[in-house]
Short mmCIF file of C-alpha atoms in Angstrom, two decimals:
data_model
loop_
_atom_site.label_atom_id
_atom_site.label_comp_id
_atom_site.label_asym_id
_atom_site.label_seq_id
_atom_site.Cartn_x
_atom_site.Cartn_y
_atom_site.Cartn_z
CA MET A 15 -3.13 29.89 -15.53
CA VAL A 16 -5.79 29.05 -17.98
CA ALA A 17 -8.72 27.45 -16.12
CA LEU A 18 -9.84 24.17 -17.84
CA ASP A 19 -13.38 23.18 -17.56
CA ILE A 20 -13.38 19.78 -15.86
CA LYS A 21 -16.94 19.04 -16.98
CA ASP A 22 -15.71 18.45 -20.53
CA MET A 23 -12.85 16.24 -19.53
CA GLU A 24 -12.51 12.51 -18.73
CA ILE A 25 -11.58 11.36 -15.41
CA VAL A 26 -8.20 9.55 -15.32
CA TYR A 27 -8.23 8.80 -11.67
CA ARG A 28 -10.64 9.31 -8.69
CA HIS A 29 -11.01 8.19 -5.19
CA PRO A 30 -11.84 4.39 -5.13
CA ASP A 31 -15.46 3.45 -4.00
CA SER A 32 -14.20 1.05 -1.38
CA LEU A 33 -12.21 3.62 0.47
CA VAL A 34 -14.07 5.84 2.85
CA ASP A 35 -13.68 9.55 2.06
CA ILE A 36 -12.05 10.58 5.45
CA SER A 37 -8.64 11.66 6.43
CA THR A 38 -6.53 8.65 7.74
CA HIS A 39 -4.50 8.71 11.09
CA TYR A 40 -1.38 7.78 9.12
CA CYS A 41 1.57 10.35 9.20
CA PRO A 42 2.14 12.38 6.05
CA GLY A 43 3.91 10.45 3.38
CA CYS A 44 3.32 7.01 4.95
CA THR A 45 2.88 4.29 2.36
CA HIS A 46 0.22 2.55 4.39
CA GLY A 47 -2.20 4.97 2.52
CA ILE A 48 -0.88 3.66 -0.82
CA ALA A 49 -1.40 0.02 0.19
CA HIS A 50 -4.97 0.88 1.30
CA ARG A 51 -5.69 2.52 -1.91
CA LEU A 52 -4.34 -0.31 -4.07
CA VAL A 53 -6.44 -2.90 -2.13
CA ALA A 54 -9.57 -0.86 -2.52
CA GLU A 55 -8.87 -0.35 -6.24
CA VAL A 56 -8.44 -4.00 -6.72
CA ILE A 57 -11.58 -4.91 -4.77
CA ASP A 58 -13.53 -2.32 -6.89
CA GLU A 59 -12.14 -3.62 -10.13
CA MET A 60 -13.06 -7.19 -9.27
CA GLY A 61 -16.50 -6.31 -8.03
CA LEU A 62 -15.99 -7.97 -4.62
CA ALA A 63 -16.80 -5.17 -2.24
CA LYS A 64 -20.28 -6.76 -1.37
CA ARG A 65 -18.70 -10.10 -0.22
CA THR A 66 -15.35 -9.08 1.23
CA ILE A 67 -14.46 -9.40 4.87
CA GLY A 68 -11.11 -7.79 6.01
CA VAL A 69 -9.27 -8.69 9.21
CA ALA A 70 -7.24 -5.88 10.82
CA SER A 71 -4.21 -6.47 12.96
CA VAL A 72 -2.52 -4.48 15.64
CA GLY A 73 -0.15 -1.81 14.89
CA CYS A 74 -0.58 1.23 12.68
CA SER A 75 -2.75 -0.90 10.48
CA ALA A 76 -5.29 -1.51 13.39
CA PHE A 77 -7.50 1.28 12.35
CA SER A 78 -7.59 0.08 8.66
CA TYR A 79 -11.30 -0.97 9.44
CA ASN A 80 -12.19 2.77 9.58
CA TYR A 81 -11.02 3.27 5.97
CA PHE A 82 -12.32 0.38 3.95
CA ASP A 83 -15.95 0.54 2.98
CA PHE A 84 -16.79 -3.08 3.48
CA ASP A 85 -17.03 -5.55 6.33
CA PHE A 86 -14.06 -5.69 8.89
CA VAL A 87 -13.11 -7.41 12.03
CA GLN A 88 -10.31 -6.53 14.43
CA SER A 89 -8.09 -9.34 15.71
CA PRO A 90 -5.72 -9.63 18.67
CA HIS A 91 -1.95 -9.05 18.02
CA GLY A 92 -0.59 -11.34 15.39
CA ARG A 93 -3.73 -13.55 15.30
CA ALA A 94 -5.18 -12.14 12.02
CA PRO A 95 -4.51 -15.21 10.03
CA ALA A 96 -6.13 -17.37 12.77
CA MET A 97 -9.20 -15.04 12.74
CA ALA A 98 -9.38 -15.11 8.89
CA THR A 99 -9.19 -18.92 8.99
CA GLY A 100 -12.34 -18.97 11.16
CA VAL A 101 -14.20 -16.41 9.02
CA LYS A 102 -13.29 -18.28 5.71
CA ARG A 103 -14.17 -21.64 7.01
CA SER A 104 -17.53 -20.54 8.33
CA ARG A 105 -18.35 -18.38 5.21
CA PRO A 106 -16.46 -20.05 2.39
CA ASP A 107 -18.28 -17.79 -0.14
CA ARG A 108 -16.72 -14.60 1.30
CA ILE A 109 -13.35 -13.16 0.17
CA VAL A 110 -11.34 -12.84 3.26
CA PHE A 111 -8.04 -10.90 3.63
CA THR A 112 -5.72 -9.79 6.46
CA TYR A 113 -3.93 -6.50 6.49
CA GLN A 114 -0.78 -6.75 8.70
CA GLY A 115 2.33 -4.96 9.58
CA ASP A 116 5.86 -6.47 10.17
CA GLY A 117 5.74 -6.25 13.84
CA ASP A 118 2.41 -7.98 13.89
CA MET A 119 2.85 -10.64 11.21
CA ILE A 120 6.40 -11.86 11.50
CA SER A 121 7.18 -11.35 15.14
CA ILE A 122 4.39 -12.10 17.55
CA GLY A 123 2.17 -13.61 14.74
CA ALA A 124 4.97 -15.65 13.05
CA GLY A 125 3.35 -18.98 14.30
CA GLU A 126 -0.09 -18.11 12.92
CA ILE A 127 1.17 -16.99 9.50
CA ILE A 128 3.34 -20.03 9.00
CA ALA A 129 0.62 -22.32 10.16
CA ALA A 130 -2.07 -20.76 7.96
CA ALA A 131 0.38 -20.99 4.97
CA GLY A 132 1.15 -24.59 5.72
CA ARG A 133 -2.59 -25.51 5.88
CA GLY A 134 -3.14 -23.76 2.58
CA GLU A 135 -5.92 -21.67 4.00
CA ASN A 136 -7.71 -19.96 1.13
CA ILE A 137 -7.04 -16.45 2.49
CA THR A 138 -5.04 -13.44 1.29
CA VAL A 139 -2.48 -11.66 3.35
CA ILE A 140 -1.38 -8.05 2.69
CA PHE A 141 1.92 -7.72 4.61
CA LEU A 142 3.47 -4.27 5.11
CA ASN A 143 7.26 -4.30 5.83
CA ASN A 144 8.56 -0.98 7.09
CA ALA A 145 11.50 -2.37 9.11
CA ASN A 146 10.32 -1.10 12.54
CA TYR A 147 7.39 -0.98 14.97
CA GLY A 148 5.81 2.17 13.71
CA MET A 149 2.94 2.68 15.99
CA THR A 150 4.82 2.30 19.32
CA GLY A 151 7.56 4.68 18.32
CA GLY A 152 10.10 3.01 16.02
CA GLN A 153 11.40 0.09 17.99
CA MET A 154 13.45 -2.64 16.37
CA ALA A 155 11.34 -5.19 14.60
CA PRO A 156 12.50 -8.68 13.22
CA THR A 157 12.62 -6.93 9.81
CA THR A 158 14.93 -4.14 11.02
CA LEU A 159 18.02 -4.05 8.78
CA PRO A 160 21.50 -4.84 10.08
CA GLY A 161 23.06 -1.72 11.56
CA MET A 162 19.78 0.25 11.32
CA LYS A 163 19.33 2.62 14.24
CA THR A 164 15.95 2.42 16.06
CA THR A 165 14.79 3.66 19.46
CA SER A 166 15.55 0.17 20.95
CA SER A 167 18.88 -0.30 18.93
CA PRO A 168 20.45 3.16 19.35
CA ASN A 169 23.82 1.91 18.12
CA GLY A 170 22.41 0.14 15.15
CA ARG A 171 21.05 -3.46 14.98
CA ASP A 172 23.83 -5.79 16.16
CA VAL A 173 23.47 -9.05 14.27
CA GLU A 174 25.78 -10.79 16.77
CA GLN A 175 23.22 -10.18 19.52
CA THR A 176 19.85 -9.87 17.84
CA GLY A 177 20.22 -11.94 14.61
CA TYR A 178 19.40 -11.19 10.94
CA PRO A 179 16.15 -9.75 9.55
CA ILE A 180 13.54 -12.48 8.70
CA LEU A 181 12.72 -12.81 5.10
CA ALA A 182 8.98 -13.47 5.15
CA SER A 183 8.41 -14.02 1.54
CA GLU A 184 11.24 -16.56 1.21
CA LEU A 185 10.15 -18.27 4.23
CA LEU A 186 6.39 -18.74 3.29
CA ALA A 187 7.33 -19.62 -0.24
CA THR A 188 8.74 -22.95 1.16
CA GLN A 189 5.30 -23.99 2.44
CA GLN A 190 3.42 -26.47 0.37
CA GLY A 191 0.06 -24.76 0.98
CA ALA A 192 1.09 -21.42 -0.44
CA SER A 193 -0.01 -20.62 -3.96
CA TYR A 194 1.05 -17.05 -4.53
CA ILE A 195 3.85 -15.40 -2.57
CA ALA A 196 5.35 -12.10 -3.93
CA ARG A 197 7.29 -9.13 -2.64
CA ARG A 198 6.78 -5.67 -4.07
CA SER A 199 7.83 -2.06 -3.15
CA LEU A 200 5.86 1.12 -2.83
CA HIS A 201 8.64 3.62 -3.43
CA ASP A 202 8.02 4.81 -7.03
CA PRO A 203 5.28 4.85 -9.58
CA LYS A 204 6.50 1.82 -11.62
CA ASN A 205 6.73 -0.32 -8.39
CA ILE A 206 3.38 0.82 -7.13
CA ARG A 207 1.91 -0.26 -10.45
CA MET A 208 3.66 -3.67 -10.10
CA ALA A 209 2.36 -3.87 -6.58
CA LYS A 210 -1.22 -3.45 -7.69
CA LYS A 211 -0.92 -6.36 -10.14
CA ALA A 212 0.49 -8.52 -7.44
CA ILE A 213 -2.38 -7.69 -5.19
CA ARG A 214 -4.76 -8.43 -7.90
CA LEU A 215 -3.09 -11.90 -8.50
CA ALA A 216 -3.37 -12.58 -4.70
CA PHE A 217 -7.13 -11.93 -4.78
CA GLU A 218 -7.45 -13.96 -7.92
CA THR A 219 -5.79 -16.82 -6.20
CA GLN A 220 -8.41 -16.75 -3.54
CA VAL A 221 -11.29 -16.33 -5.96
CA ARG A 222 -10.11 -19.36 -7.83
CA GLY A 223 -9.84 -21.36 -4.50
CA LEU A 224 -6.05 -22.16 -5.06
CA GLY A 225 -4.97 -21.55 -1.49
CA PHE A 226 -2.89 -19.22 0.58
CA SER A 227 -1.67 -16.01 -1.01
CA MET A 228 0.60 -13.30 0.39
CA VAL A 229 1.94 -10.01 -0.89
CA GLU A 230 4.81 -8.27 1.04
CA LEU A 231 4.91 -4.57 0.38
CA LEU A 232 8.10 -2.77 1.35
CA SER A 233 6.93 0.43 2.85
CA THR A 234 8.38 3.74 4.31
CA CYS A 235 8.02 5.00 7.84
CA PRO A 236 9.19 8.63 7.50
CA THR A 237 8.34 9.62 11.15
CA ASN A 238 10.35 6.86 12.77
CA TRP A 239 13.15 6.85 10.14
CA HIS A 240 13.42 10.67 10.92
CA MET A 241 13.38 11.58 7.25
CA THR A 242 11.10 13.49 4.86
CA PRO A 243 8.74 11.35 2.87
CA ALA A 244 10.79 11.76 -0.34
CA ASN A 245 13.99 10.90 1.36
CA ALA A 246 12.39 7.89 2.98
CA THR A 247 11.43 6.56 -0.49
CA LYS A 248 15.11 7.02 -1.58
CA TRP A 249 16.40 5.26 1.50
CA LEU A 250 13.91 2.35 0.89
CA GLU A 251 15.35 2.03 -2.68
CA GLU A 252 18.98 2.15 -1.57
CA LYS A 253 19.05 0.25 1.64
CA MET A 254 15.93 -2.13 1.84
CA LEU A 255 15.75 -3.35 -1.77
CA PRO A 256 19.25 -4.99 -1.68
CA TYR A 257 18.21 -6.98 1.45
CA TYR A 258 14.59 -7.58 0.36
CA PRO A 259 14.65 -8.21 -3.41
CA ILE A 260 11.31 -7.73 -5.11
CA GLY A 261 9.94 -10.62 -7.07
CA ASP A 262 7.65 -13.58 -7.22
CA TYR A 263 8.60 -16.27 -4.85
CA LYS A 264 5.91 -18.71 -5.58
CA VAL A 265 3.26 -18.72 -8.37
CA HIS A 266 0.68 -21.43 -8.88
CA PRO A 267 0.90 -22.67 -12.50
CA GLU A 268 -2.79 -21.64 -13.03
CA LEU A 269 -1.87 -18.10 -12.12
CA SER A 270 1.19 -17.71 -14.39
CA GLU A 271 -1.08 -17.97 -17.41
CA LEU A 272 -3.38 -15.31 -16.06
CA LYS A 273 -3.20 -11.72 -17.58
CA VAL A 274 -4.36 -8.96 -15.28
CA MET B 186 0.52 19.71 -28.56
CA PRO B 187 0.04 17.03 -26.03
CA LEU B 188 -3.34 16.41 -24.30
CA ARG B 189 -3.92 18.75 -21.49
CA GLY B 190 -5.03 17.74 -18.00
CA THR B 191 -5.71 19.12 -14.59
CA ILE B 192 -5.92 17.90 -11.00
CA VAL B 193 -8.30 18.63 -8.21
CA VAL B 194 -6.86 18.07 -4.73
CA ASP B 195 -9.23 17.33 -1.78
CA GLU B 196 -8.02 19.68 0.78
CA ASN B 197 -9.56 17.70 3.70
CA LEU B 198 -7.40 14.70 2.78
CA CYS B 199 -4.05 16.20 1.53
CA LYS B 200 -1.30 16.08 4.19
CA ALA B 201 1.38 18.01 2.20
CA CYS B 202 3.80 15.01 2.17
CA GLU B 203 5.11 16.23 -1.16
CA LEU B 204 5.28 12.75 -2.76
CA CYS B 205 3.32 14.07 -5.74
CA VAL B 206 5.61 17.20 -5.98
CA GLU B 207 8.56 14.91 -6.31
CA ALA B 208 7.01 12.39 -8.65
CA CYS B 209 5.40 14.74 -11.15
CA PRO B 210 7.20 14.33 -14.55
CA GLN B 211 6.12 17.86 -15.66
CA HIS B 212 7.11 19.50 -12.28
CA VAL B 213 3.88 21.35 -12.18
CA ILE B 214 2.78 20.57 -8.53
CA GLY B 215 3.66 22.65 -5.51
CA LEU B 216 2.28 23.41 -2.01
CA ASN B 217 -0.17 26.20 -1.73
CA ALA B 218 1.14 28.40 1.10
CA GLU B 219 -1.98 30.56 0.99
CA ILE B 220 -4.33 27.88 2.32
CA ILE B 221 -4.13 26.01 5.57
CA THR B 222 -6.28 22.82 5.73
CA PRO B 223 -8.33 21.90 8.86
CA ARG B 224 -5.38 19.57 9.90
CA GLY B 225 -2.88 22.35 9.47
CA PHE B 226 -1.27 21.55 6.21
CA HIS B 227 -0.65 23.55 3.01
CA PRO B 228 -2.25 21.39 0.36
CA ALA B 229 -0.74 20.57 -3.01
CA HIS B 230 -1.96 22.36 -6.10
CA LEU B 231 -1.08 23.01 -9.70
CA ILE B 232 1.53 25.82 -10.11
CA LYS B 233 1.94 25.82 -13.97
CA ASP B 234 -0.30 25.02 -16.94
CA GLU B 235 1.72 22.01 -18.34
CA CYS B 236 -0.24 19.23 -16.61
CA THR B 237 -0.87 16.44 -18.98
CA GLY B 238 -3.17 14.52 -16.87
CA CYS B 239 -0.92 11.46 -16.69
CA GLY B 240 -2.03 10.43 -13.26
CA ILE B 241 1.35 9.78 -11.73
CA CYS B 242 0.63 12.08 -8.81
CA ALA B 243 -2.63 10.23 -8.00
CA LEU B 244 -0.57 6.89 -8.18
CA VAL B 245 1.76 7.97 -5.52
CA CYS B 246 -0.69 9.85 -3.28
CA PRO B 247 -1.05 7.98 0.06
CA GLU B 248 -4.34 9.74 0.82
CA ALA B 249 -6.14 9.29 -2.47
CA ALA B 250 -6.67 12.99 -2.39
CA ILE B 251 -6.07 13.81 -5.99
CA THR B 252 -8.69 13.50 -8.75
CA VAL B 253 -7.09 13.65 -12.30
CA TYR B 254 -8.83 14.88 -15.42
CA ARG B 255 -7.63 14.82 -18.99
CA GLU B 256 -8.93 16.27 -22.25
CA LYS B 257 -10.93 13.86 -24.38
CA ARG B 258 -8.97 12.77 -27.42
CA GLY B 259 -10.01 14.80 -30.54
CA ALA B 260 -11.29 17.59 -28.39
CA GLN B 261 -8.46 20.00 -29.37
CA GLY B 262 -9.56 22.56 -31.97
#
């Protein structure tokens, strides 16, 4: 191979400033890392790092405070929107976002998130949906697909007994206080670019003081799905996308004219 | 001739998940079996010259381990 001198070349992509340069605790191929990177890139592009406060949840996302290079607090299980409400109301000049998984946000924290959306709290929620409880060993979550095998549904999720997966974006889009609700996926380059735009719009919503914003990111869990990272992205595309269609579920009129 | 590029992989961050290997449109990324990182992985590296510096590997990398460089336009002689 011919060695190219990188000193004469332009940088197309480099590690975002708002992301700490350390190895994460996430499993190889887990798309949590992609979500972290997109949030850090958006914060950098908008120049918000000096006045952003993140709220970490419980689950794999609990340690996200180690990886972002701005202020962070850690909340009890499911209570991140309540804590973010407190932070935002006491420091309205700060940009406050929560970073939550599906087990945290839509099971134990379902009350908090619906109430926060209903009140139209001016916070941003980044919601990762990987269809199971990743940190505790892949148990069935409210978002587990019908028939999907997990450690607590070894014969596949039986909808007669445990019901159907909860559609968080559709649910929150019905709330009057919500201004921007979107679902995106992290399984291929095109969808990752779309996810970044959605995250940007969610933070623009908060900067403009329009109210509650939430981006649901469909995510893989290669370890608990017992797949290679590449197969997990294919499984997400084939199985999760039909049940969780990507799209904008609620967009404030002021945002629809915005080009990002 | 298209613009040429190259990647630099941070070996402390790469976890050998192979998402970049799958995503690379030029198929020029592979795992380097001669190196073992402190965490015990074989990190990704360029196996051929045809990198165009498109940045798709960096876009799918969950660890933000890849820095992508590309020739400046007009630099080709």
